[in-house]
Coordinates of C-alpha atoms and ligand atoms in Angstrom, one line a residue:
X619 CA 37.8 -3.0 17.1
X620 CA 35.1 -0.4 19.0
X621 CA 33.2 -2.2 21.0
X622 CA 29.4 -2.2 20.7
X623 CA 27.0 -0.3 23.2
X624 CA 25.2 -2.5 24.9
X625 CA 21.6 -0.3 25.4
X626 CA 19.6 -3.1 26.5
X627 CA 19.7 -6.8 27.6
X628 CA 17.6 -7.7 24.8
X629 CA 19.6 -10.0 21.9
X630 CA 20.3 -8.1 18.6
X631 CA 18.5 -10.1 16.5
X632 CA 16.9 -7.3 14.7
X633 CA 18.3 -4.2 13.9
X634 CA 16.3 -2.1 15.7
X635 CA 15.2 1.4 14.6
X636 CA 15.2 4.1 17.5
X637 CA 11.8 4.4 17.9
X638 CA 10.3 2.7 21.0
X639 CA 6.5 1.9 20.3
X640 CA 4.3 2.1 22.7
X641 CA 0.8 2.8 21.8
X642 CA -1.3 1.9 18.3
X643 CA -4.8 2.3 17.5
X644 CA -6.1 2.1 13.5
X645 CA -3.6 2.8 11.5
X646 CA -1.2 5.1 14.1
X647 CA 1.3 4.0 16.4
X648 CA 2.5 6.3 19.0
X649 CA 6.3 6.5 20.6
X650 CA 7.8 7.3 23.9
X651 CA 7.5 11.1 23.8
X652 CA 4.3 10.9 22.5
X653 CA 4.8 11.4 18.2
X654 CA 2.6 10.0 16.1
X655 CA 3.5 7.9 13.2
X656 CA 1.3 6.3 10.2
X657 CA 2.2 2.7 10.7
X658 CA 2.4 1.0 6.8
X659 CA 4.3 -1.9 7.7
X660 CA 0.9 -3.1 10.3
X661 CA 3.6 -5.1 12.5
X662 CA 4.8 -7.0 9.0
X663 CA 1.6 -7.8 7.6
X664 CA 0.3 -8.9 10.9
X665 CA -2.1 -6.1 12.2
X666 CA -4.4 -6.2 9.0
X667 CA -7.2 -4.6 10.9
X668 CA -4.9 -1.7 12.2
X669 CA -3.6 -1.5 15.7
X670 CA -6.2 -3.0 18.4
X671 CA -9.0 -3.1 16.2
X672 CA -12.2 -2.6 18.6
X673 CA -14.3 -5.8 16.9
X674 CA -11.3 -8.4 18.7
X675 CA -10.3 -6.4 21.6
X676 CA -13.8 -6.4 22.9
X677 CA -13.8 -10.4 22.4
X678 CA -10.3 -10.5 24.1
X679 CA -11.2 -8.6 26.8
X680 CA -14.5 -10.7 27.7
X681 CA -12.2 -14.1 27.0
X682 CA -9.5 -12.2 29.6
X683 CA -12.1 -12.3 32.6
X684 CA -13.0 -15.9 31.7
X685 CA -9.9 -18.2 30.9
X686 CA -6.6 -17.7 29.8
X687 CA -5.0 -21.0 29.5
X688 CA -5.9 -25.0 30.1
X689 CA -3.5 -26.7 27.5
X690 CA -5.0 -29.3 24.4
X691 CA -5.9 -32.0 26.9
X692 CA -8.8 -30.9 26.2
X693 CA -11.9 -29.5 24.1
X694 CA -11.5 -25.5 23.4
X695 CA -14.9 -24.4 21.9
X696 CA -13.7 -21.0 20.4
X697 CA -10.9 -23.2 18.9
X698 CA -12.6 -25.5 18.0
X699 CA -15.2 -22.7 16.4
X700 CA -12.0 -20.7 14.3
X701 CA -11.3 -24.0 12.6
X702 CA -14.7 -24.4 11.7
X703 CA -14.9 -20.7 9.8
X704 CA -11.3 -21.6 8.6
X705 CA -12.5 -24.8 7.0
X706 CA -15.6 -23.1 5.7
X707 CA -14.2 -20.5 4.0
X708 CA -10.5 -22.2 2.5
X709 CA -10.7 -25.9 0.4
X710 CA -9.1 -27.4 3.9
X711 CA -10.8 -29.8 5.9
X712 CA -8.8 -29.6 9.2
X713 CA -6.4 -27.1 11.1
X714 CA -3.3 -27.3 13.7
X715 CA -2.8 -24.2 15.5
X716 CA 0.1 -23.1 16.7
X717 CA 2.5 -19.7 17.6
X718 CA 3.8 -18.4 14.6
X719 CA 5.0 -18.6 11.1
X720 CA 7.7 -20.9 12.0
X721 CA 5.5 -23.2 13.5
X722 CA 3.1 -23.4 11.0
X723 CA 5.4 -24.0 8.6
X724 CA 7.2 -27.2 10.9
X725 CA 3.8 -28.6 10.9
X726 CA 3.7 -28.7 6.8
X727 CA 6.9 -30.0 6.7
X728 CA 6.2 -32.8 9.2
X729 CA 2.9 -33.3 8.1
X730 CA 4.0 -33.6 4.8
X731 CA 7.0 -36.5 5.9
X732 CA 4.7 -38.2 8.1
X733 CA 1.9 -38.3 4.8
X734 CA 4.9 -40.1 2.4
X735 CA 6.1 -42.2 5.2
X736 CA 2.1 -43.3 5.9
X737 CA 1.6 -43.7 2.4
X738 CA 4.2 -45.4 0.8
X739 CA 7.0 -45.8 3.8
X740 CA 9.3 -43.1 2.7
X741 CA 11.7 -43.0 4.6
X742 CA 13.5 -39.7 3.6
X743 CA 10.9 -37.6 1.9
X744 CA 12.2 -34.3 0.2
X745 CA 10.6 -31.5 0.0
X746 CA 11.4 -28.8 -2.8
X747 CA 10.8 -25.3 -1.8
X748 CA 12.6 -22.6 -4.4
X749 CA 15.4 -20.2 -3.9
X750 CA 14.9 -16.8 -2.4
X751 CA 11.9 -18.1 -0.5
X752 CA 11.3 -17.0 3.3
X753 CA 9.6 -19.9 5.7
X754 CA 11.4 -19.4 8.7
X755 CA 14.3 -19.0 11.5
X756 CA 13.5 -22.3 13.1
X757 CA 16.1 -25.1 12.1
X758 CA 14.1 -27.3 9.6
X759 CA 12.2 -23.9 8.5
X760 CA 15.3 -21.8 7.5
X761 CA 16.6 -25.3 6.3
X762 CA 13.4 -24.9 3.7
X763 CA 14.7 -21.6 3.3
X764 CA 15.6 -20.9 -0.3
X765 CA 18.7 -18.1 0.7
X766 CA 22.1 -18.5 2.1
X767 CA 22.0 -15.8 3.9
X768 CA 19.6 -17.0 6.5
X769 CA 21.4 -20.5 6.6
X770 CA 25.2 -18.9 6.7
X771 CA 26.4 -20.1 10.3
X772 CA 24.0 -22.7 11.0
X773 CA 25.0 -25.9 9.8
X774 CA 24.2 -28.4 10.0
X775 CA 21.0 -28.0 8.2
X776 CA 17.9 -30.1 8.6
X777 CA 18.5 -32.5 5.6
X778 CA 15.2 -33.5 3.0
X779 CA 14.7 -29.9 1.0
X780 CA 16.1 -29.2 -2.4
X781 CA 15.4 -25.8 -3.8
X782 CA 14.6 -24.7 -7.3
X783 CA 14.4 -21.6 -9.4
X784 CA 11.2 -19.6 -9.0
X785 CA 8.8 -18.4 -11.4
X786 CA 10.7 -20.8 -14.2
X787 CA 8.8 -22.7 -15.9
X788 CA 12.1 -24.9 -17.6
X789 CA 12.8 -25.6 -13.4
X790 CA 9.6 -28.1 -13.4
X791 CA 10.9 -30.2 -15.7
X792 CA 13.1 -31.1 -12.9
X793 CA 10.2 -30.9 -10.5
X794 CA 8.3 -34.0 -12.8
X795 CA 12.0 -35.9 -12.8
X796 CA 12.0 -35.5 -9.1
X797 CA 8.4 -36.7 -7.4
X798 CA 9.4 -35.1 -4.3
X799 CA 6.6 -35.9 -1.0
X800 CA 5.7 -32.0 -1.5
X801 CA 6.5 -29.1 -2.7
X802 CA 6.7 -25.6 0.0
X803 CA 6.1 -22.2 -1.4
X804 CA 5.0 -19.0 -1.3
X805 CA 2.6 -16.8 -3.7
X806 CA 4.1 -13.6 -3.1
X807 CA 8.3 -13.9 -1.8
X808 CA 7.3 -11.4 1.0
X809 CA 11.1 -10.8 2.9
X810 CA 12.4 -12.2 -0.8
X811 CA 11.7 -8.7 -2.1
X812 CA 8.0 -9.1 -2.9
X813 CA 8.4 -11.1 -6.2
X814 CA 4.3 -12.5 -6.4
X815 CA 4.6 -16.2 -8.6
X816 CA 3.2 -16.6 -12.0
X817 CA -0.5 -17.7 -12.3
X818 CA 0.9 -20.2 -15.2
X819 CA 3.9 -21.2 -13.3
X820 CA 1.7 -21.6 -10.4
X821 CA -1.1 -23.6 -12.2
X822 CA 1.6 -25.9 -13.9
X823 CA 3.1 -26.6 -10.5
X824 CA 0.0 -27.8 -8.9
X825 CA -1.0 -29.9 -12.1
X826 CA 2.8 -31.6 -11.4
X827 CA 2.2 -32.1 -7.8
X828 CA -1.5 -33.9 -8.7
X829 CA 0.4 -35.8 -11.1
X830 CA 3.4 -37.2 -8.9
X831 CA 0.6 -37.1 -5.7
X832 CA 2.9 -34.6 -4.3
X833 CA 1.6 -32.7 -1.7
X834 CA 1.2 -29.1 -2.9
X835 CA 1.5 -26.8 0.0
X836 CA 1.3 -23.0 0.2
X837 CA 3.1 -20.6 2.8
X838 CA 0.2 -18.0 3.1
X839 CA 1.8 -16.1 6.6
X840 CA 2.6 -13.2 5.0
X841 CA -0.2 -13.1 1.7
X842 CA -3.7 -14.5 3.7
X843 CA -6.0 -12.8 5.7
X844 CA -6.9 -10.5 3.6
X845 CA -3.8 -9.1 3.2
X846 CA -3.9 -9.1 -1.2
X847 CA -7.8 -8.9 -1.3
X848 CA -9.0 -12.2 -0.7
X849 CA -9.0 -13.8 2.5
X850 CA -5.6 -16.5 1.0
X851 CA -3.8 -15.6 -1.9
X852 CA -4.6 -19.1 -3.1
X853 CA -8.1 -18.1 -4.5
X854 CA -6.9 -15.5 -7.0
X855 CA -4.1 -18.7 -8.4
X856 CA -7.1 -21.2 -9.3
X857 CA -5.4 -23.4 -7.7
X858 CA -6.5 -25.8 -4.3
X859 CA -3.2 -26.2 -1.9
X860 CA -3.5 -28.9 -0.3
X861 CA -1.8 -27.6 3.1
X862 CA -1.8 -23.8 3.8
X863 CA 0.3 -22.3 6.3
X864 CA -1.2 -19.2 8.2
X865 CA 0.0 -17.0 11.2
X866 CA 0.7 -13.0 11.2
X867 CA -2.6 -11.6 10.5
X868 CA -4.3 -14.3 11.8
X869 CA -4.5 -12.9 15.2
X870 CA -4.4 -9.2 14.6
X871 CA -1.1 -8.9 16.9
X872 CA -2.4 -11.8 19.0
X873 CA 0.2 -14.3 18.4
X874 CA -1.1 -17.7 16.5
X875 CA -0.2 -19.9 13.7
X876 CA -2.1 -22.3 11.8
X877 CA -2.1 -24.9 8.8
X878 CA -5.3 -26.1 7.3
X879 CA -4.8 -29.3 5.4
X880 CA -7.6 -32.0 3.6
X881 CA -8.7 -34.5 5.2
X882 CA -6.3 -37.2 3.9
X883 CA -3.6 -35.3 4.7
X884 CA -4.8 -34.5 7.8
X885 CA -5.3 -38.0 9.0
X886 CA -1.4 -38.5 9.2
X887 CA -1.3 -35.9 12.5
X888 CA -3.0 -38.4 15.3
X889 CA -2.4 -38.2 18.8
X890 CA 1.4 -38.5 19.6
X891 CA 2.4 -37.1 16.9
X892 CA 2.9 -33.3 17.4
X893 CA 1.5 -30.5 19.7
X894 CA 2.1 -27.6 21.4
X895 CA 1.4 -26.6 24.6
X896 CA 0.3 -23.1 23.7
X897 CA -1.3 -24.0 20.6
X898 CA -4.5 -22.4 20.0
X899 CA -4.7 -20.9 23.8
X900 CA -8.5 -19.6 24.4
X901 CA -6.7 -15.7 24.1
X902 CA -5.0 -16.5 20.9
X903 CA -8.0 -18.1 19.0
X904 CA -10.5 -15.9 20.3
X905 CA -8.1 -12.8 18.7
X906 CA -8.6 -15.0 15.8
X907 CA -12.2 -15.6 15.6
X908 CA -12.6 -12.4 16.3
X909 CA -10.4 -11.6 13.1
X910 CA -11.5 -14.0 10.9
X911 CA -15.2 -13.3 11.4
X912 CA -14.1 -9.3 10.5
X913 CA -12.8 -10.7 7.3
X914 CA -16.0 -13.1 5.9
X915 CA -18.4 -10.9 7.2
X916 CA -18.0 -7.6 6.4
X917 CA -17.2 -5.7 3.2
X918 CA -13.3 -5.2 4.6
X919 CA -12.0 -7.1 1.7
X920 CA -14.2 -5.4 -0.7
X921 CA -12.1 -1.8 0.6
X922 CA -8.8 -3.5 0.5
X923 CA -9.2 -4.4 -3.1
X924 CA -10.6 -0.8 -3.2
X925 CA -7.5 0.6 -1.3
X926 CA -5.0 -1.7 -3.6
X927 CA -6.3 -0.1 -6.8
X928 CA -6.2 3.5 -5.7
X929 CA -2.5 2.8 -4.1
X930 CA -1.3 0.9 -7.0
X931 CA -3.1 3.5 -9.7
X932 CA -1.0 6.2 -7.8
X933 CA 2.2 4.4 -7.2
X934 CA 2.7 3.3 -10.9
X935 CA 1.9 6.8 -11.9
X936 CA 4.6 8.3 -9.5
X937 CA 6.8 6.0 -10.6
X938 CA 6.9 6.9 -14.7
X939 CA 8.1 10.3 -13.5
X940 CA 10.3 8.6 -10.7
X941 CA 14.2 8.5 -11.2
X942 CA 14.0 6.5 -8.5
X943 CA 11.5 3.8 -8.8
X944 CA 12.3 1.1 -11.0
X945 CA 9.1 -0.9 -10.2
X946 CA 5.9 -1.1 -8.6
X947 CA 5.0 -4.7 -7.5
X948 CA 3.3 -7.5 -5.4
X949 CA -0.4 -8.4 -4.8
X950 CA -3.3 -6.2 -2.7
X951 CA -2.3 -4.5 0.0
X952 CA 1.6 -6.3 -0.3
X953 CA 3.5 -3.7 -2.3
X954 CA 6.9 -3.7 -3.3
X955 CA 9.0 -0.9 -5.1
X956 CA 12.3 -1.2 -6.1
X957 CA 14.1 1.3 -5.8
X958 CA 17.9 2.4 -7.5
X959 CA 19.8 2.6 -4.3
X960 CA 19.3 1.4 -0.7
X961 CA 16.0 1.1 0.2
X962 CA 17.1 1.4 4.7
X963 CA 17.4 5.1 3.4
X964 CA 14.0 5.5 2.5
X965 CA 13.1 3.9 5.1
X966 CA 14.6 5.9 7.4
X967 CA 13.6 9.1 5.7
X968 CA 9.9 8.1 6.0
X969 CA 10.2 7.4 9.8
X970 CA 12.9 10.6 10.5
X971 CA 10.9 13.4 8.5
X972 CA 7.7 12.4 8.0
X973 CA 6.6 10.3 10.2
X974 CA 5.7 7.3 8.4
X975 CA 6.9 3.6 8.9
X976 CA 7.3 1.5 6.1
X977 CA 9.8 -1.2 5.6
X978 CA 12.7 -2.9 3.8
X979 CA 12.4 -6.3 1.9
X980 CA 16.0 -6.6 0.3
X981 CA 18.5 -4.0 -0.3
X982 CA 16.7 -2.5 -2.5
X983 CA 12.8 -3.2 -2.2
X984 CA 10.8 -0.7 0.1
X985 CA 7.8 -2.6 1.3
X986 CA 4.3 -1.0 1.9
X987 CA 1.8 -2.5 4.1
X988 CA -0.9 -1.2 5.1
X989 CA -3.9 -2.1 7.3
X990 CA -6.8 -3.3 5.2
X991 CA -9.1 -0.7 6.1
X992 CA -6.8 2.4 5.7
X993 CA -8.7 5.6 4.7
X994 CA -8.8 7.7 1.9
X995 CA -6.6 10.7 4.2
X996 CA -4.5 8.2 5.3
X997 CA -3.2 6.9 1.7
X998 CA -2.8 10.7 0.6
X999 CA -1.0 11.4 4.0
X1000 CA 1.5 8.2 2.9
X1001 CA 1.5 9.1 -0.8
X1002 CA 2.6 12.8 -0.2
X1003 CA 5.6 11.1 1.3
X1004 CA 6.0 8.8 -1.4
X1005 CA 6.1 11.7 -3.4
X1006 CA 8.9 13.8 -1.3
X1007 CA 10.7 10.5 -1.4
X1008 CA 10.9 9.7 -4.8
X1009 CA 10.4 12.9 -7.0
Ligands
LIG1102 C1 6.2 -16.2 4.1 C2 6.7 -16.3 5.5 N1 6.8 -17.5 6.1 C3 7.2 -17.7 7.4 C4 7.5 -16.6 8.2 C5 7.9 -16.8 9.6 O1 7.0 -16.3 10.5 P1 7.3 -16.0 12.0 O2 8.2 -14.8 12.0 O3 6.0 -15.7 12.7 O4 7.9 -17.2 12.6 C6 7.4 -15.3 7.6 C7 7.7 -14.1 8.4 O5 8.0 -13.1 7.9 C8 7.0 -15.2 6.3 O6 6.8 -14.0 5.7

C-alpha cells in the first residue's frame, strides 16, 4: 500500500480541495496567489451576508477594543439583547447559545430528556429523528443521525433515538404508536442531498407531536437565517416548533450556535444543568446581533426571495434541455441538482475552469448556496457556468 503524503499536520477530516482561502469580501473569496473565485457554497450556508459583510465587522471591530471574553457567570448585555430579537421575531420564548450545529443540537436533545424526565419521570426518553438526516459529528448528535455512514466506526452509539422514513406519511402511523419525548428534524436534508419535507407530512407530524405532547423540534442550522427567504424555514411549514436549533449563518462566519425553545420547555435548563464556557462570548453574539438585525430590518430577505426565483426560473429552464440534470430542488437560496453522474466532478470543474465554488451534498447532488444578497452579474457569472457545465 502507497503511503499517504502527509502535506500538513492538520487531521484529514475533510477532504480538502487545493485551494487555500485566504481572503473574502461579498460574494468573492480570494486564494494564495491571488485568483479570485465566486464563492456559492458562502462557507456551507454560513456566510449568508457574503464574506465580512461591513454592517457586523464594524460591530465586531468596536466589541474587539472593548471585551472579548468573561464566561456566563455573568450578565452579557449584547447576549442578552440577540435573544431578545431572536425571541421577537421566532414563536420561542428563550435561547441557549452555544458554538455550533453540534452543540445546538445536544442542547435539543438534552433539553428535550430533561423536559420528559421533569414531566413525567422518564427515565429513557427516545427521540425519533428520520433516516438520511444530518444533526451532527458529536456522539449523541451523529447518534440522532439518520445515516450509517456517519455512525460506521463509532459504536457504541448514544442510545434513545429511533429513526423513521422521511417525507412518508404511512411512517407516522408508527410515530402515533410510539409517543416518543420528541421528535428531531430538519425541513430541508441539507448534507442528505437537499430533499426539503412535505408541507402535509410536516403539518401531520406537528399535529402528532401536539397530540402525544411530544416535543416537536426543528434542526434549522443549515435552512434559518435567511437562508430559504424567511428568516427560519419554520414560517413557510405553518407550523410552531417548539425547540429550534440555529448556528451557521447565525454569526456570519463568527462561530455560534443557538436553540430557542418556549417557555415550558425552557424551564427544564436551570442552573447546573448545562453550559458552556464559550457560549454566547461578547465576539460571537455581537457577530450575531449584528446579523440578525441585517435580516429583520432591512429588505435582504425580500432580495433573497427575489434572487431564489430568478435562480430557480433559470435553473429549471437549463435543466429541460440538460442531459445532465435530473432535478432542480430545495427551498430559497438552498438549491440542490441532481445530477446523472458524480457530482465532485462538477464540482471540481467549477472551481478548476471557472472559478466558481459550489459544493457536493451526496454522490450525486451539486449544492448551490449563495449569499443572500448576491447580485444580478453575479448569478449570470454563476449561471454561464451552470450552463458550460451542464449543456
Ligand atoms: C442540519 C444540520 N445540523 C447540524 C449540523 C452540524 O453543524 P456544525 O458543523 O456546526 O456542528 C449541520 C452542518 O452541516 C447541518 O447542516
Amino acid at each position: 500500500m502507497t503511503e499517504q503524503v502527509v502535506t500538513t499536520p492538520v487531521m484529514d477530516t475533510y477532504a480538502r480541495f487545493p485551494l487555500a482561502v485566504v481572503e473574502g469580501k461579498g460574494s468573492y473569496v480570494w486564494d494564495d496567489k491571488g485568483t479570485k473565485y465566486l464563492d456559492y457554497t458562502s462557507g456551507i450556508a454560513t456566510c449568508n451576508l457574503g464574506h465580512v459583510p461591513s454592517v457586523v465587522e464594524k460591530k465586531v471591530q468596536e466589541q474587539l477594543t472593548k471585551l472579548w471574553h468573561c464566561s456566563n457567570l455573568y450578565h452579557i448585555p449584547v447576549q442578552e439583547q440577540l435573544a431578545e430579537i431572536l425571541v421577537q421575531y421566532s414563536c420561542g420564548d428563550r435561547v441557549f447559545f452555544c458554538n455550533s450545529g453540534a452543540e445546538a443540537n445536544e442542547a435539543s436533545i438534552k433539553i428535550a430528556k430533561k423536559y420528559a424526565n421533569d414531566k413525567d419521570g422518564v427515565e429513557q426518553p427516545l427521540i425519533i429523528t428520520f433516516k438520511n438526516s444530518f444533526h451532527g459529528r458529536t456522539m449523541a448528535t451523529l447518534s440522532a443521525t439518520g445515516q450509517e455512514k456517519i455512525q460506521n466506526g463509532f459504536t457504541p452509539l448514544t442510545p434513545g433515538f429511533s429513526y423513521l422514513p422521511f417525507n412518508d406519511m404511512d411512517a407516522l402511523e408508527q410515530l402515533k404508536k410510539i409517543k416518543p419525548a420528541a421528535v428531531l428534524f430538519e425541513l430541508v436534508q441539507g448534507e442528505g442531498g437537499v430533499i426539503p419535507a412535505d408541507k402535509e407530512w410536516v403539518q401531520q407530524v406537528a399535529a402528532i407531536c401536539k397530540e402525544n405532547d411530544s416535543l416537536l423540534m426543528v434542526d434549522e442550522i443549515q435552512t434559518g437565517m435567511g437562508r430559504t427567504g424567511s428568516l427560519f424555514l419554520y414560517e413557510q411549514y405553518d407550523i410552531e416548533p417548539d425547540v429550534i436549533s440555529l448556528a451557521k449563518g447565525l454569526g456570519s462566519g463568527i462561530p455560534i450556535g443557538a436553540i430557542i425553545a418556549k417557555e415550558h420547555v425552557a424551564k427544564s435548563f436551570s442552573p447546573g444543568t448545562h453550559g458552556s464556557t464559550f457560549g454566547g462570548n461578547p465576539i460571537a453574539t455581537t457577530a450575531g446581533l449584528a446579523t440578525v438585525e441585517y435580516l429583520t430590518e432591512t429588505d435582504i430577505l425580500l432580495k433573497a426571495k427575489e434572487n431564489a426565483d430568478y435562480l430557480w426560473n433559470q435553473l429549471e429552464q437549463l435543466a429541460t434541455s440538460s442531459k445532465v440534470i435530473k432535478q432542480v430542488r430545495g427551498k430559497g437560496l438552498l438549491i440542490g441538482l441532481e445530477v446523472e453522474g458524480q457530482a465532485i466532478d462538477f464540482v471540481n470543474k467549477a472551481r478548476e475552469d471557472y472559478q466558481l465554488l459550489i459544493v457536493v451534498a451526496g454522490p450525486s447532488v451539486v449544492r448551490i448556496l449563495p449569499p443572500l444578497n448576491t447580485t444580478k452579474e453575479e448569478m449570470n457569472q454563476f449561471l454561464h457556468v451552470m450552463e458550460q457545465l451542464f449543456n
